[in-house]
Amino acid sequence: MSDDRPAWARRITAERAARDWSQRDAVRALRAHAPTELPADESMIRQWKRWESGSLPSEFYRPIIAATFGTVTHAFFPAPGRRDGEREILAASGMETLEIVSRLNRSDVDGATLDALRITTDRLCSEYPFMPSEQLLIEGRQWLRRVVDLHSKSLTLAQHREVLALSGWLALLVGCVEYDSGDRHAAESTRRAALSLATESDHAEIAGWAHEMRAWFALTTGDYRGVVAAAQAGTETAANHSVAVQLAAQEAKAWARLGDRRQVEVALDRGRRLLEGLPHPENLDNHFVVDPAKFDFYAMDCYRLVGEDKLARTLADEVLRAGTDFDGTERSPMRNAEARVTLGVTAAREGDLEQALIHGERALQGNRQSVPSLIMTSRELAAVVRDRYSQEPAALDYLNHLHELGQAKPGFLPA
């Protein structure tokens, strides 16, 4: 079968192979997820062969195929989404940054200025995946101060609430980057500020993300029961928002590390069902939007933890494909790094030390890193390497490199 098939067709084949299913097995699984009766087996097997060959499934079958493989429709069959940049601020608001800042210095604030601030905030949150941490932290803090200063201006009640919300989103962003950079105490203070702003503005979604940050902090420091508690608190607050999908994923990751496979599947399925029912995001890059492709990233982490190596490897390949442009530019370097760690873990478990170390070292080389998350996942690769290859010089070099990374960020030293 040629390699020029659409990505979704290659994925159908890979997902089936990862489960050791024949095409007849796959049709049987498909039936279990279908809302209505499907045609006879022989007809469905012929249909399945056409899908694997590259014939696009109808809109009826796409969500059923996605559910069969434990993911969502737009992760399997991506829809285009907006990816914006500096030009959009000027196009949408007619203002450049200098003019926005000038308007902010006036005694009152008009609607056009708030529109420009919303677009600027969205742009900053969209640059989270790839902008260098130091630069994003500087810009994020600058805009947060500017927006907070608006509270001293003459604002209507609606404008006051909008400014509180914008301050909350920017505080969430700054807190995430602070934590990525290893500044845990600053990140927690900023997270609490975001939660306070959410409470004051009665903004459930921002509050949900503040709880999600607490779950993430707990996950990377080994407080898995704390993850579950934070995820459940956030879900109660923002049950109908996309953040509830990520909260379910963080809970699933915690259960995976606690060794409870059943709870992993329950949490993942809850997140999958919620995400499947949400509208497709307009801006796929915004860090506080759960894009469908991210669900594969969540599941990859869980499957690696519970030892489902074939499934984890298949999803890691998909994460890398979705996170890389046609010219090799990485759109999602932090997700890609964890996907490479996953490939390293599965290679190490299969006895291929060379490939394990290639993936592991490459994961540590990115310019844009979430150090706590990267060390957390790399710790798993280190454990396999230490257990099976402790006498190999190349293995010792990798372990030393990982140890040095931990020392460079106090508080995140791997065990």
Short mmCIF file of N, CA and C in Angstrom, two decimals, residues 209-340:
data_model
loop_
_atom_site.label_atom_id
_atom_site.label_comp_id
_atom_site.label_asym_id
_atom_site.label_seq_id
_atom_site.Cartn_x
_atom_site.Cartn_y
_atom_site.Cartn_z
N TRP A 209 -9.78 26.69 34.08
CA TRP A 209 -8.38 26.59 33.69
C TRP A 209 -7.44 26.80 34.88
N ALA A 210 -7.84 27.62 35.84
CA ALA A 210 -7.03 27.78 37.04
C ALA A 210 -6.96 26.47 37.82
N HIS A 211 -8.08 25.74 37.88
CA HIS A 211 -8.07 24.41 38.51
C HIS A 211 -7.24 23.42 37.68
N GLU A 212 -7.32 23.56 36.35
CA GLU A 212 -6.53 22.67 35.49
C GLU A 212 -5.05 22.88 35.72
N MET A 213 -4.64 24.13 35.91
CA MET A 213 -3.23 24.40 36.21
C MET A 213 -2.81 23.73 37.52
N ARG A 214 -3.70 23.78 38.52
CA ARG A 214 -3.39 23.12 39.79
C ARG A 214 -3.23 21.61 39.57
N ALA A 215 -4.08 21.03 38.73
CA ALA A 215 -3.96 19.60 38.43
C ALA A 215 -2.63 19.31 37.74
N TRP A 216 -2.25 20.17 36.80
CA TRP A 216 -0.98 19.99 36.08
C TRP A 216 0.20 20.10 37.04
N PHE A 217 0.19 21.10 37.91
CA PHE A 217 1.27 21.26 38.88
C PHE A 217 1.37 20.01 39.75
N ALA A 218 0.23 19.51 40.21
CA ALA A 218 0.23 18.32 41.07
C ALA A 218 0.75 17.10 40.31
N LEU A 219 0.37 16.97 39.03
CA LEU A 219 0.81 15.82 38.24
C LEU A 219 2.32 15.78 38.11
N THR A 220 2.93 16.91 37.80
CA THR A 220 4.37 16.94 37.56
C THR A 220 5.20 16.84 38.84
N THR A 221 4.55 17.02 39.99
CA THR A 221 5.28 16.87 41.26
C THR A 221 4.91 15.58 41.98
N GLY A 222 4.13 14.71 41.32
CA GLY A 222 3.86 13.39 41.87
C GLY A 222 2.70 13.32 42.84
N ASP A 223 1.90 14.38 42.96
CA ASP A 223 0.75 14.38 43.85
C ASP A 223 -0.48 13.95 43.05
N TYR A 224 -0.60 12.65 42.81
CA TYR A 224 -1.63 12.17 41.90
C TYR A 224 -3.04 12.27 42.48
N ARG A 225 -3.20 12.09 43.77
CA ARG A 225 -4.51 12.29 44.38
C ARG A 225 -4.90 13.77 44.30
N GLY A 226 -3.90 14.64 44.41
CA GLY A 226 -4.16 16.07 44.25
C GLY A 226 -4.64 16.40 42.85
N VAL A 227 -4.14 15.67 41.85
CA VAL A 227 -4.59 15.87 40.46
C VAL A 227 -6.08 15.56 40.37
N VAL A 228 -6.47 14.42 40.93
CA VAL A 228 -7.87 13.99 40.86
C VAL A 228 -8.77 15.02 41.54
N ALA A 229 -8.34 15.50 42.72
CA ALA A 229 -9.14 16.49 43.45
C ALA A 229 -9.28 17.78 42.66
N ALA A 230 -8.18 18.27 42.08
CA ALA A 230 -8.22 19.51 41.30
C ALA A 230 -9.08 19.33 40.05
N ALA A 231 -8.95 18.18 39.40
CA ALA A 231 -9.72 17.93 38.18
C ALA A 231 -11.21 17.90 38.49
N GLN A 232 -11.58 17.27 39.57
CA GLN A 232 -13.00 17.20 39.92
C GLN A 232 -13.55 18.56 40.32
N ALA A 233 -12.74 19.37 41.04
CA ALA A 233 -13.18 20.72 41.40
C ALA A 233 -13.36 21.57 40.16
N GLY A 234 -12.44 21.47 39.21
CA GLY A 234 -12.55 22.24 37.98
C GLY A 234 -13.74 21.83 37.15
N THR A 235 -14.02 20.52 37.12
CA THR A 235 -15.15 20.02 36.34
C THR A 235 -16.47 20.52 36.93
N GLU A 236 -16.56 20.58 38.23
CA GLU A 236 -17.77 21.11 38.87
C GLU A 236 -17.99 22.58 38.49
N THR A 237 -16.88 23.30 38.34
CA THR A 237 -16.97 24.73 38.04
C THR A 237 -17.27 24.99 36.58
N ALA A 238 -16.68 24.21 35.67
CA ALA A 238 -16.75 24.51 34.23
C ALA A 238 -17.13 23.26 33.43
N ALA A 239 -18.16 22.58 33.85
CA ALA A 239 -18.53 21.29 33.26
C ALA A 239 -18.86 21.38 31.78
N ASN A 240 -19.36 22.52 31.32
CA ASN A 240 -19.81 22.63 29.93
C ASN A 240 -18.81 23.33 29.02
N HIS A 241 -17.60 23.56 29.52
CA HIS A 241 -16.56 24.22 28.73
C HIS A 241 -15.49 23.22 28.31
N SER A 242 -14.73 23.58 27.28
CA SER A 242 -13.73 22.63 26.76
C SER A 242 -12.65 22.30 27.77
N VAL A 243 -12.43 23.17 28.76
CA VAL A 243 -11.43 22.87 29.77
C VAL A 243 -11.78 21.57 30.51
N ALA A 244 -13.07 21.22 30.57
CA ALA A 244 -13.46 19.98 31.23
C ALA A 244 -12.86 18.77 30.53
N VAL A 245 -12.59 18.88 29.22
CA VAL A 245 -11.93 17.79 28.49
C VAL A 245 -10.50 17.62 29.01
N GLN A 246 -9.80 18.73 29.16
CA GLN A 246 -8.42 18.66 29.64
C GLN A 246 -8.37 18.23 31.10
N LEU A 247 -9.35 18.63 31.88
CA LEU A 247 -9.42 18.18 33.27
C LEU A 247 -9.60 16.66 33.33
N ALA A 248 -10.45 16.13 32.45
CA ALA A 248 -10.63 14.67 32.39
C ALA A 248 -9.32 13.98 32.00
N ALA A 249 -8.58 14.62 31.08
CA ALA A 249 -7.31 14.04 30.64
C ALA A 249 -6.28 14.04 31.77
N GLN A 250 -6.21 15.15 32.52
CA GLN A 250 -5.26 15.18 33.64
C GLN A 250 -5.63 14.13 34.68
N GLU A 251 -6.93 13.95 34.91
CA GLU A 251 -7.36 12.91 35.83
C GLU A 251 -6.95 11.52 35.32
N ALA A 252 -7.13 11.29 34.00
CA ALA A 252 -6.74 10.01 33.42
C ALA A 252 -5.24 9.76 33.58
N LYS A 253 -4.44 10.81 33.38
CA LYS A 253 -2.99 10.66 33.55
C LYS A 253 -2.64 10.30 34.98
N ALA A 254 -3.35 10.89 35.94
CA ALA A 254 -3.09 10.58 37.34
C ALA A 254 -3.46 9.13 37.65
N TRP A 255 -4.64 8.70 37.18
CA TRP A 255 -5.04 7.30 37.42
C TRP A 255 -4.05 6.34 36.77
N ALA A 256 -3.51 6.70 35.61
CA ALA A 256 -2.52 5.83 34.96
C ALA A 256 -1.29 5.67 35.84
N ARG A 257 -0.86 6.74 36.47
CA ARG A 257 0.31 6.67 37.34
C ARG A 257 0.01 5.99 38.67
N LEU A 258 -1.28 5.95 39.02
CA LEU A 258 -1.69 5.20 40.22
C LEU A 258 -1.97 3.74 39.90
N GLY A 259 -1.92 3.40 38.62
CA GLY A 259 -2.09 2.00 38.22
C GLY A 259 -3.53 1.53 38.11
N ASP A 260 -4.49 2.45 38.03
CA ASP A 260 -5.90 2.08 37.95
C ASP A 260 -6.37 2.19 36.50
N ARG A 261 -6.25 1.11 35.76
CA ARG A 261 -6.56 1.10 34.33
C ARG A 261 -8.05 1.42 34.08
N ARG A 262 -8.92 0.91 34.92
CA ARG A 262 -10.35 1.15 34.70
C ARG A 262 -10.67 2.64 34.80
N GLN A 263 -10.14 3.31 35.81
CA GLN A 263 -10.41 4.74 35.96
C GLN A 263 -9.79 5.54 34.83
N VAL A 264 -8.66 5.07 34.29
CA VAL A 264 -8.07 5.72 33.11
C VAL A 264 -9.07 5.73 31.97
N GLU A 265 -9.64 4.57 31.68
CA GLU A 265 -10.58 4.46 30.57
C GLU A 265 -11.84 5.28 30.82
N VAL A 266 -12.32 5.29 32.07
CA VAL A 266 -13.52 6.06 32.41
C VAL A 266 -13.27 7.55 32.17
N ALA A 267 -12.13 8.05 32.65
CA ALA A 267 -11.82 9.48 32.50
C ALA A 267 -11.61 9.85 31.03
N LEU A 268 -10.87 9.02 30.29
CA LEU A 268 -10.64 9.30 28.88
C LEU A 268 -11.95 9.30 28.10
N ASP A 269 -12.81 8.33 28.39
CA ASP A 269 -14.06 8.25 27.65
C ASP A 269 -14.96 9.44 27.97
N ARG A 270 -14.93 9.90 29.22
CA ARG A 270 -15.71 11.09 29.58
C ARG A 270 -15.22 12.30 28.80
N GLY A 271 -13.90 12.46 28.73
CA GLY A 271 -13.34 13.58 27.97
C GLY A 271 -13.63 13.46 26.49
N ARG A 272 -13.53 12.25 25.96
CA ARG A 272 -13.78 12.04 24.53
C ARG A 272 -15.21 12.39 24.17
N ARG A 273 -16.17 11.94 24.98
CA ARG A 273 -17.58 12.21 24.68
C ARG A 273 -17.88 13.71 24.74
N LEU A 274 -17.30 14.38 25.72
CA LEU A 274 -17.52 15.82 25.82
C LEU A 274 -16.92 16.55 24.62
N LEU A 275 -15.70 16.20 24.25
CA LEU A 275 -15.03 16.88 23.14
C LEU A 275 -15.77 16.62 21.83
N GLU A 276 -16.26 15.42 21.64
CA GLU A 276 -16.98 15.09 20.41
C GLU A 276 -18.22 15.96 20.24
N GLY A 277 -18.82 16.38 21.35
CA GLY A 277 -20.03 17.18 21.28
C GLY A 277 -19.81 18.68 21.20
N LEU A 278 -18.56 19.12 21.30
CA LEU A 278 -18.26 20.55 21.25
C LEU A 278 -18.05 21.02 19.81
N PRO A 279 -18.34 22.28 19.52
CA PRO A 279 -18.06 22.80 18.18
C PRO A 279 -16.56 22.81 17.91
N HIS A 280 -16.20 22.69 16.63
CA HIS A 280 -14.79 22.69 16.27
C HIS A 280 -14.19 24.06 16.57
N PRO A 281 -13.02 24.11 17.24
CA PRO A 281 -12.43 25.40 17.61
C PRO A 281 -12.10 26.25 16.39
N GLU A 282 -12.29 27.56 16.54
CA GLU A 282 -11.94 28.48 15.45
C GLU A 282 -10.44 28.68 15.40
N ASN A 283 -9.81 28.81 16.57
CA ASN A 283 -8.36 29.04 16.62
C ASN A 283 -7.70 27.84 17.27
N LEU A 284 -7.03 27.03 16.46
CA LEU A 284 -6.43 25.79 16.95
C LEU A 284 -5.19 26.02 17.80
N ASP A 285 -4.60 27.21 17.70
CA ASP A 285 -3.33 27.46 18.38
C ASP A 285 -3.48 27.96 19.81
N ASN A 286 -4.63 28.52 20.15
CA ASN A 286 -4.79 29.10 21.48
C ASN A 286 -4.61 28.02 22.55
N HIS A 287 -3.71 28.28 23.48
CA HIS A 287 -3.38 27.27 24.50
C HIS A 287 -4.60 26.91 25.35
N PHE A 288 -5.54 27.82 25.49
CA PHE A 288 -6.71 27.57 26.33
C PHE A 288 -7.92 27.15 25.51
N VAL A 289 -7.63 26.52 24.39
CA VAL A 289 -8.64 25.86 23.57
C VAL A 289 -8.20 24.41 23.42
N VAL A 290 -9.09 23.48 23.66
CA VAL A 290 -8.73 22.07 23.53
C VAL A 290 -9.01 21.65 22.09
N ASP A 291 -7.97 21.61 21.28
CA ASP A 291 -8.16 21.20 19.89
C ASP A 291 -8.26 19.68 19.84
N PRO A 292 -9.01 19.12 18.88
CA PRO A 292 -9.23 17.68 18.84
C PRO A 292 -7.95 16.85 18.80
N ALA A 293 -6.91 17.33 18.10
CA ALA A 293 -5.68 16.55 18.00
C ALA A 293 -5.02 16.34 19.36
N LYS A 294 -5.31 17.23 20.31
CA LYS A 294 -4.69 17.10 21.62
C LYS A 294 -5.19 15.87 22.37
N PHE A 295 -6.38 15.38 21.99
CA PHE A 295 -6.89 14.21 22.68
C PHE A 295 -5.98 13.00 22.46
N ASP A 296 -5.41 12.88 21.26
CA ASP A 296 -4.46 11.79 20.99
C ASP A 296 -3.23 11.92 21.89
N PHE A 297 -2.83 13.15 22.16
CA PHE A 297 -1.69 13.42 23.04
C PHE A 297 -2.00 12.94 24.46
N TYR A 298 -3.21 13.23 24.94
CA TYR A 298 -3.59 12.76 26.27
C TYR A 298 -3.56 11.23 26.34
N ALA A 299 -4.21 10.60 25.36
CA ALA A 299 -4.31 9.14 25.38
C ALA A 299 -2.93 8.49 25.26
N MET A 300 -2.05 9.09 24.45
CA MET A 300 -0.69 8.57 24.30
C MET A 300 0.00 8.44 25.65
N ASP A 301 -0.08 9.49 26.46
CA ASP A 301 0.55 9.48 27.77
C ASP A 301 0.00 8.35 28.63
N CYS A 302 -1.32 8.20 28.62
CA CYS A 302 -1.96 7.16 29.45
C CYS A 302 -1.57 5.76 28.99
N TYR A 303 -1.60 5.52 27.69
CA TYR A 303 -1.27 4.19 27.18
C TYR A 303 0.19 3.82 27.45
N ARG A 304 1.08 4.82 27.37
CA ARG A 304 2.48 4.56 27.71
C ARG A 304 2.60 4.10 29.16
N LEU A 305 1.87 4.76 30.04
CA LEU A 305 1.95 4.45 31.47
C LEU A 305 1.41 3.08 31.80
N VAL A 306 0.34 2.65 31.12
CA VAL A 306 -0.26 1.36 31.45
C VAL A 306 0.36 0.22 30.65
N GLY A 307 1.39 0.52 29.85
CA GLY A 307 2.13 -0.53 29.16
C GLY A 307 1.55 -0.97 27.83
N GLU A 308 0.61 -0.19 27.28
CA GLU A 308 0.05 -0.51 25.95
C GLU A 308 0.98 0.11 24.89
N ASP A 309 2.11 -0.56 24.66
CA ASP A 309 3.16 0.05 23.84
C ASP A 309 2.76 0.27 22.39
N LYS A 310 2.04 -0.68 21.79
CA LYS A 310 1.65 -0.50 20.39
C LYS A 310 0.74 0.70 20.22
N LEU A 311 -0.24 0.83 21.12
CA LEU A 311 -1.16 1.96 21.04
C LEU A 311 -0.42 3.27 21.31
N ALA A 312 0.46 3.25 22.31
CA ALA A 312 1.21 4.47 22.64
C ALA A 312 2.09 4.90 21.48
N ARG A 313 2.74 3.94 20.84
CA ARG A 313 3.62 4.27 19.71
C ARG A 313 2.82 4.80 18.52
N THR A 314 1.68 4.18 18.25
CA THR A 314 0.83 4.65 17.15
C THR A 314 0.38 6.08 17.38
N LEU A 315 -0.03 6.38 18.60
CA LEU A 315 -0.48 7.74 18.90
C LEU A 315 0.68 8.73 18.91
N ALA A 316 1.86 8.29 19.35
CA ALA A 316 3.03 9.18 19.31
C ALA A 316 3.35 9.57 17.88
N ASP A 317 3.28 8.62 16.97
CA ASP A 317 3.51 8.93 15.55
C ASP A 317 2.47 9.93 15.05
N GLU A 318 1.23 9.78 15.50
CA GLU A 318 0.17 10.69 15.08
C GLU A 318 0.38 12.08 15.65
N VAL A 319 0.81 12.16 16.92
CA VAL A 319 1.08 13.46 17.54
C VAL A 319 2.18 14.19 16.78
N LEU A 320 3.23 13.47 16.40
CA LEU A 320 4.33 14.08 15.65
C LEU A 320 3.86 14.53 14.26
N ARG A 321 3.04 13.72 13.62
CA ARG A 321 2.54 14.11 12.29
C ARG A 321 1.69 15.37 12.39
N ALA A 322 0.77 15.39 13.36
CA ALA A 322 -0.12 16.54 13.48
C ALA A 322 0.61 17.79 13.95
N GLY A 323 1.72 17.61 14.68
CA GLY A 323 2.44 18.74 15.25
C GLY A 323 3.58 19.25 14.41
N THR A 324 3.68 18.78 13.15
CA THR A 324 4.78 19.18 12.27
C THR A 324 4.24 19.61 10.92
N ASP A 325 4.66 20.78 10.44
CA ASP A 325 4.24 21.26 9.13
C ASP A 325 4.92 20.47 8.02
N PHE A 326 4.43 20.63 6.80
CA PHE A 326 4.97 19.89 5.66
C PHE A 326 6.44 20.17 5.43
N ASP A 327 6.93 21.36 5.86
CA ASP A 327 8.34 21.70 5.65
C ASP A 327 9.22 21.32 6.84
N GLY A 328 8.65 20.61 7.80
CA GLY A 328 9.43 20.17 8.95
C GLY A 328 9.37 21.10 10.15
N THR A 329 8.76 22.28 9.99
CA THR A 329 8.62 23.20 11.12
C THR A 329 7.68 22.61 12.17
N GLU A 330 8.08 22.68 13.41
CA GLU A 330 7.27 22.08 14.48
C GLU A 330 6.27 23.10 15.01
N ARG A 331 4.99 22.81 14.84
CA ARG A 331 3.93 23.68 15.35
C ARG A 331 3.72 23.45 16.84
N SER A 332 3.99 22.24 17.30
CA SER A 332 3.73 21.87 18.70
C SER A 332 4.98 21.21 19.30
N PRO A 333 6.05 21.99 19.51
CA PRO A 333 7.31 21.37 19.95
C PRO A 333 7.22 20.68 21.31
N MET A 334 6.38 21.18 22.22
CA MET A 334 6.30 20.54 23.53
C MET A 334 5.57 19.21 23.44
N ARG A 335 4.48 19.16 22.68
CA ARG A 335 3.81 17.86 22.47
C ARG A 335 4.75 16.90 21.74
N ASN A 336 5.45 17.42 20.74
CA ASN A 336 6.36 16.56 19.98
C ASN A 336 7.45 15.97 20.87
N ALA A 337 7.96 16.77 21.80
CA ALA A 337 9.00 16.27 22.70
C ALA A 337 8.48 15.09 23.51
N GLU A 338 7.26 15.21 24.04
CA GLU A 338 6.72 14.10 24.84
C GLU A 338 6.40 12.90 23.96
N ALA A 339 6.03 13.14 22.70
CA ALA A 339 5.81 12.02 21.78
C ALA A 339 7.12 11.28 21.55
N ARG A 340 8.22 12.02 21.44
CA ARG A 340 9.53 11.37 21.23
C ARG A 340 9.94 10.57 22.47
#
